[in-house]
mmCIF file of C-alpha atoms in Angstrom:
data_model
loop_
_atom_site.group_PDB
_atom_site.id
_atom_site.type_symbol
_atom_site.label_atom_id
_atom_site.label_comp_id
_atom_site.label_asym_id
_atom_site.label_seq_id
_atom_site.Cartn_x
_atom_site.Cartn_y
_atom_site.Cartn_z
ATOM 1 C CA UNK I 1 32.221 75.859 109.391
ATOM 2 C CA UNK I 2 29.577 75.488 112.093
ATOM 3 C CA UNK I 3 30.459 76.816 115.540
ATOM 4 C CA UNK I 4 29.663 73.452 117.136
ATOM 5 C CA UNK I 5 32.147 71.742 114.833
ATOM 6 C CA UNK I 6 34.859 74.279 115.632
ATOM 7 C CA UNK I 7 34.222 73.875 119.356
ATOM 8 C CA UNK I 8 34.656 70.117 118.969
ATOM 9 C CA UNK I 9 37.952 70.622 117.169
ATOM 10 C CA UNK I 10 39.090 72.961 119.927
ATOM 11 C CA UNK I 11 38.322 70.422 122.642
ATOM 12 C CA UNK I 12 40.267 67.714 120.810
ATOM 13 C CA UNK I 13 43.279 69.962 120.257
ATOM 14 C CA UNK I 14 43.165 71.209 123.840
ATOM 15 C CA UNK I 15 43.283 67.640 125.113
ATOM 16 C CA UNK I 16 46.185 66.727 122.816
ATOM 17 C CA UNK I 17 48.381 69.704 123.704
ATOM 18 C CA UNK I 18 47.561 69.515 127.419
ATOM 19 C CA UNK I 19 48.755 65.907 127.494
ATOM 20 C CA UNK I 20 52.059 67.001 125.954
ATOM 21 C CA UNK I 21 52.478 69.770 128.521
ATOM 22 C CA UNK I 22 51.927 67.396 131.432
ATOM 23 C CA UNK I 23 54.993 65.422 130.344
ATOM 24 C CA UNK I 24 57.298 68.413 130.861
ATOM 25 C CA UNK I 25 59.471 68.563 133.966
ATOM 26 C CA UNK I 26 59.690 71.734 136.061
ATOM 27 C CA UNK I 27 63.308 72.196 134.984
ATOM 28 C CA UNK I 28 62.270 72.099 131.319
ATOM 29 C CA UNK I 29 59.530 74.650 131.950
ATOM 30 C CA UNK I 30 61.876 76.936 133.889
ATOM 31 C CA UNK I 31 64.505 76.790 131.146
ATOM 32 C CA UNK I 32 62.010 77.688 128.434
ATOM 33 C CA UNK I 33 60.402 80.342 130.622
ATOM 34 C CA UNK I 34 63.708 82.152 131.125
ATOM 35 C CA UNK I 35 64.345 82.340 127.376
ATOM 36 C CA UNK I 36 60.862 83.751 126.748
ATOM 37 C CA UNK I 37 61.130 86.217 129.651
ATOM 38 C CA UNK I 38 64.451 87.568 128.381
ATOM 39 C CA UNK I 39 63.048 87.975 124.862
ATOM 40 C CA UNK I 40 60.031 89.927 126.095
ATOM 41 C CA UNK I 41 61.930 92.173 128.515
ATOM 42 C CA UNK I 42 64.521 93.062 125.863
ATOM 43 C CA UNK I 43 61.933 93.845 123.184
ATOM 44 C CA UNK I 44 61.041 97.335 122.006
ATOM 45 C CA UNK I 45 57.339 96.817 122.656
ATOM 46 C CA UNK I 46 58.018 95.987 126.317
ATOM 47 C CA UNK I 47 60.382 98.904 126.790
ATOM 48 C CA UNK I 48 57.940 101.403 125.267
ATOM 49 C CA UNK I 49 54.855 100.082 127.093
ATOM 50 C CA UNK I 50 53.970 101.803 130.360
ATOM 51 C CA UNK I 51 50.839 99.840 131.318
ATOM 52 C CA UNK I 52 51.099 96.060 131.032
ATOM 53 C CA UNK I 53 48.779 93.165 131.814
ATOM 54 C CA UNK I 54 50.376 89.806 132.562
ATOM 55 C CA UNK I 55 48.800 86.603 133.810
ATOM 56 C CA UNK I 56 50.005 84.827 136.932
ATOM 57 C CA UNK I 57 50.862 81.310 135.860
ATOM 58 C CA UNK I 58 49.475 78.008 137.062
ATOM 59 C CA UNK I 59 51.751 75.877 139.279
ATOM 60 C CA UNK I 60 52.230 73.239 136.576
ATOM 61 C CA UNK I 61 52.075 72.772 132.791
ATOM 62 C CA UNK I 62 52.431 76.430 131.866
ATOM 63 C CA UNK I 63 55.181 78.947 131.192
ATOM 64 C CA UNK I 64 56.275 80.505 134.503
ATOM 65 C CA UNK I 65 55.573 84.245 134.514
ATOM 66 C CA UNK I 66 56.936 84.986 138.011
ATOM 67 C CA UNK I 67 60.240 86.408 136.715
ATOM 68 C CA UNK I 68 58.391 88.414 134.087
ATOM 69 C CA UNK I 69 55.951 90.095 136.468
ATOM 70 C CA UNK I 70 58.859 90.859 138.788
ATOM 71 C CA UNK I 71 60.672 92.512 135.864
ATOM 72 C CA UNK I 72 57.586 94.574 135.008
ATOM 73 C CA UNK I 73 57.401 95.920 138.559
ATOM 74 C CA UNK I 74 61.169 96.461 138.785
ATOM 75 C CA UNK I 75 61.041 98.519 135.585
ATOM 76 C CA UNK I 76 58.524 100.874 137.194
ATOM 77 C CA UNK I 77 55.703 99.945 134.837
ATOM 78 C CA UNK I 78 52.045 99.722 135.864
ATOM 79 C CA UNK I 79 51.107 96.048 136.172
ATOM 80 C CA UNK I 80 47.629 94.540 135.944
ATOM 81 C CA UNK I 81 46.860 90.874 136.605
ATOM 82 C CA UNK I 82 43.657 88.836 136.156
ATOM 83 C CA UNK I 83 40.965 88.356 138.765
ATOM 84 C CA UNK I 84 37.977 86.127 138.026
ATOM 85 C CA UNK I 85 34.611 87.503 139.124
ATOM 86 C CA UNK I 86 32.315 84.558 139.831
ATOM 87 C CA UNK I 87 29.711 86.497 141.800
ATOM 88 C CA UNK I 88 27.259 85.765 138.986
ATOM 89 C CA UNK I 89 27.742 82.043 138.422
ATOM 90 C CA UNK I 90 25.851 82.149 135.135
ATOM 91 C CA UNK I 91 28.151 84.841 133.702
ATOM 92 C CA UNK I 92 31.652 84.631 135.210
ATOM 93 C CA UNK I 93 34.029 87.278 133.891
ATOM 94 C CA UNK I 94 37.598 88.479 134.202
ATOM 95 C CA UNK I 95 38.887 91.802 135.482
ATOM 96 C CA UNK I 96 42.441 93.138 135.332
ATOM 97 C CA UNK I 97 43.443 94.659 138.659
ATOM 98 C CA UNK I 98 46.524 96.697 139.452
ATOM 99 C CA UNK I 99 49.468 95.281 141.389
ATOM 100 C CA UNK I 100 51.242 98.056 143.289
ATOM 101 C CA UNK I 101 54.550 96.458 144.219
ATOM 102 C CA UNK I 102 56.285 93.128 144.827
ATOM 103 C CA UNK I 103 55.110 92.769 148.478
ATOM 104 C CA UNK I 104 51.555 93.372 147.265
ATOM 105 C CA UNK I 105 51.985 90.643 144.656
ATOM 106 C CA UNK I 106 53.537 88.252 147.183
ATOM 107 C CA UNK I 107 50.490 88.618 149.439
ATOM 108 C CA UNK I 108 48.012 87.221 146.898
ATOM 109 C CA UNK I 109 46.347 83.927 147.896
ATOM 110 C CA UNK I 110 45.835 81.068 145.458
ATOM 111 C CA UNK I 111 42.488 80.959 143.688
ATOM 112 C CA UNK I 112 41.024 78.757 140.968
ATOM 113 C CA UNK I 113 43.517 76.273 139.415
ATOM 114 C CA UNK I 114 46.112 77.317 141.993
ATOM 115 C CA UNK I 115 46.556 80.735 140.366
ATOM 116 C CA UNK I 116 47.183 83.645 142.720
ATOM 117 C CA UNK I 117 44.667 86.484 142.499
ATOM 118 C CA UNK I 118 44.414 90.006 143.923
ATOM 119 C CA UNK I 119 41.476 91.131 146.024
ATOM 120 C CA UNK I 120 39.306 93.962 144.738
ATOM 121 C CA UNK I 121 40.488 96.149 147.596
ATOM 122 C CA UNK I 122 43.888 96.886 149.109
ATOM 123 C CA UNK I 123 44.339 98.526 152.477
ATOM 124 C CA UNK I 124 40.711 99.607 152.479
ATOM 125 C CA UNK I 125 40.838 101.193 149.044
ATOM 126 C CA UNK I 126 39.563 99.909 145.719
ATOM 127 C CA UNK I 127 42.217 98.637 143.345
ATOM 128 C CA UNK I 128 42.479 100.258 139.937
ATOM 129 C CA UNK I 129 40.739 98.178 137.290
ATOM 130 C CA UNK I 130 41.880 98.217 133.657
ATOM 131 C CA UNK I 131 38.213 98.395 132.675
ATOM 132 C CA UNK I 132 37.871 101.812 134.330
ATOM 133 C CA UNK I 133 37.430 104.467 131.681
ATOM 134 C CA UNK I 134 40.518 106.397 132.791
ATOM 135 C CA UNK I 135 42.866 103.416 132.630
ATOM 136 C CA UNK I 136 45.153 102.388 129.782
ATOM 137 C CA UNK I 137 46.682 99.102 128.668
ATOM 138 C CA UNK I 138 49.515 99.214 126.169
ATOM 139 C CA UNK I 139 50.436 95.527 126.219
ATOM 140 C CA UNK I 140 48.661 92.319 127.216
ATOM 141 C CA UNK I 141 50.793 89.216 127.741
ATOM 142 C CA UNK I 142 48.383 86.418 126.927
ATOM 143 C CA UNK I 143 48.297 82.769 128.060
ATOM 144 C CA UNK I 144 46.816 79.881 126.126
ATOM 145 C CA UNK I 145 46.885 76.171 125.478
ATOM 146 C CA UNK I 146 48.150 76.386 121.890
ATOM 147 C CA UNK I 147 49.125 78.935 119.256
ATOM 148 C CA UNK I 148 49.904 78.649 115.557
ATOM 149 C CA UNK I 149 52.069 80.509 113.078
ATOM 150 C CA UNK I 150 48.969 82.261 111.734
ATOM 151 C CA UNK I 151 48.688 84.001 115.131
ATOM 152 C CA UNK I 152 45.717 81.860 116.157
ATOM 153 C CA UNK I 153 45.199 81.212 119.873
ATOM 154 C CA UNK I 154 43.492 78.335 121.661
ATOM 155 C CA UNK I 155 42.518 79.226 125.227
ATOM 156 C CA UNK I 156 41.332 77.043 128.058
ATOM 157 C CA UNK I 157 37.744 77.139 126.830
ATOM 158 C CA UNK I 158 36.170 79.764 129.082
ATOM 159 C CA UNK I 159 36.604 82.736 126.753
ATOM 160 C CA UNK I 160 37.855 85.036 129.494
ATOM 161 C CA UNK I 161 40.563 86.775 127.465
ATOM 162 C CA UNK I 162 38.523 87.151 124.281
ATOM 163 C CA UNK I 163 35.671 88.658 126.290
ATOM 164 C CA UNK I 164 37.976 90.926 128.287
ATOM 165 C CA UNK I 165 39.679 92.375 125.209
ATOM 166 C CA UNK I 166 36.321 93.058 123.564
ATOM 167 C CA UNK I 167 34.928 94.637 126.745
ATOM 168 C CA UNK I 168 38.059 96.707 127.327
ATOM 169 C CA UNK I 169 37.873 98.302 123.883
ATOM 170 C CA UNK I 170 34.128 98.915 124.173
ATOM 171 C CA UNK I 171 34.246 100.423 127.670
ATOM 172 C CA UNK I 172 37.373 102.534 127.471
ATOM 173 C CA UNK I 173 37.111 103.599 123.814
ATOM 174 C CA UNK I 174 40.893 103.309 123.659
ATOM 175 C CA UNK I 175 43.011 101.682 121.006
ATOM 176 C CA UNK I 176 43.463 97.933 121.172
ATOM 177 C CA UNK I 177 46.360 96.862 123.364
ATOM 178 C CA UNK I 178 49.219 94.983 121.711
ATOM 179 C CA UNK I 179 48.632 91.247 122.200
ATOM 180 C CA UNK I 180 51.710 89.078 122.840
ATOM 181 C CA UNK I 181 51.239 85.367 123.484
ATOM 182 C CA UNK I 182 53.755 83.565 125.700
ATOM 183 C CA UNK I 183 54.332 79.942 124.745
ATOM 184 C CA UNK I 184 56.388 76.871 125.473
ATOM 185 C CA UNK I 185 57.667 75.213 122.302
ATOM 186 C CA UNK I 186 55.197 72.343 122.778
ATOM 187 C CA UNK I 187 52.353 74.851 122.388
ATOM 188 C CA UNK I 188 53.375 76.199 118.972
ATOM 189 C CA UNK I 189 51.697 74.636 115.922
ATOM 190 C CA UNK I 190 51.876 75.121 112.179
ATOM 191 C CA UNK I 191 49.750 77.648 110.300
ATOM 192 C CA UNK I 192 45.969 77.397 110.632
ATOM 193 C CA UNK I 193 46.129 74.485 113.085
ATOM 194 C CA UNK I 194 44.193 76.392 115.759
ATOM 195 C CA UNK I 195 40.434 76.536 114.991
ATOM 196 C CA UNK I 196 39.159 80.107 115.232
ATOM 197 C CA UNK I 197 35.638 81.512 115.417
ATOM 198 C CA UNK I 198 35.430 84.686 113.323
ATOM 199 C CA UNK I 199 34.270 87.730 115.253
ATOM 200 C CA UNK I 200 34.782 86.069 118.622
ATOM 201 C CA UNK I 201 38.336 84.730 118.914
ATOM 202 C CA UNK I 202 41.123 87.297 119.002
ATOM 203 C CA UNK I 203 44.292 86.655 117.017
ATOM 204 C CA UNK I 204 47.643 87.577 118.534
ATOM 205 C CA UNK I 205 50.023 90.246 117.267
ATOM 206 C CA UNK I 206 52.980 87.968 117.898
ATOM 207 C CA UNK I 207 53.910 84.797 119.764
ATOM 208 C CA UNK I 208 57.100 84.551 121.820
ATOM 209 C CA UNK I 209 58.451 81.040 122.383
ATOM 210 C CA UNK I 210 61.863 79.548 123.262
ATOM 211 C CA UNK I 211 62.857 79.020 119.636
ATOM 212 C CA UNK I 212 62.078 82.537 118.464
ATOM 213 C CA UNK I 213 59.283 85.005 117.849
ATOM 214 C CA UNK I 214 56.420 84.595 115.414
ATOM 215 C CA UNK I 215 56.096 87.924 113.575
ATOM 216 C CA UNK I 216 59.258 89.314 115.220
ATOM 217 C CA UNK I 217 59.108 92.657 113.425
ATOM 218 C CA UNK I 218 56.094 93.663 115.485
ATOM 219 C CA UNK I 219 57.821 92.764 118.740
ATOM 220 C CA UNK I 220 60.934 94.698 117.779
ATOM 221 C CA UNK I 221 59.177 97.700 116.292
ATOM 222 C CA UNK I 222 56.715 98.199 119.110
ATOM 223 C CA UNK I 223 52.948 98.179 119.366
ATOM 224 C CA UNK I 224 51.817 98.975 115.846
ATOM 225 C CA UNK I 225 48.126 98.141 115.446
#
């Protein structure tokens, strides 16, 4: 199928699912978010991962990751969160920068779409970047607009995560991190419902949602690539 056709299908699906998410109340989102957070924190892959990337959620229409990032820090794991680099407007990109503790996280200002972001420096020193050759990511907790039971992922259309994962593997020459999507139940679709571009769009290893886990054996057994 032509790329242009797939992109059109993605836009239509993105619009449909986004409309459904806007109808959710904050209490519904918080309830679902707690179930997903508990499932992730109690999983073997979380417990065995030392270096974890997790997105900081948007204020509305998305699973709330605040309790999850707090749990990552409380467990003594190394946490990385996204920072968009728009210094080159023609080629914006995403970095993953280290969060050192909860006060550090609490100090982040809101950036694009109301999402909090770290600065590239902290207390006069450069933050660790997951793209540095000496860094390691064991687990990436991935956002998205929709996911399907075939492990397909539909992002917000900018390609930041797909590009980051590809760049991370190329630059660090390390094994691919385990990819766990976090979803509200309204974001989970049947098999092959998410259009995917071969060689560009990354599939997930598993999807955690309030009604269960897609491919639960991988979540329970740990990061097996």
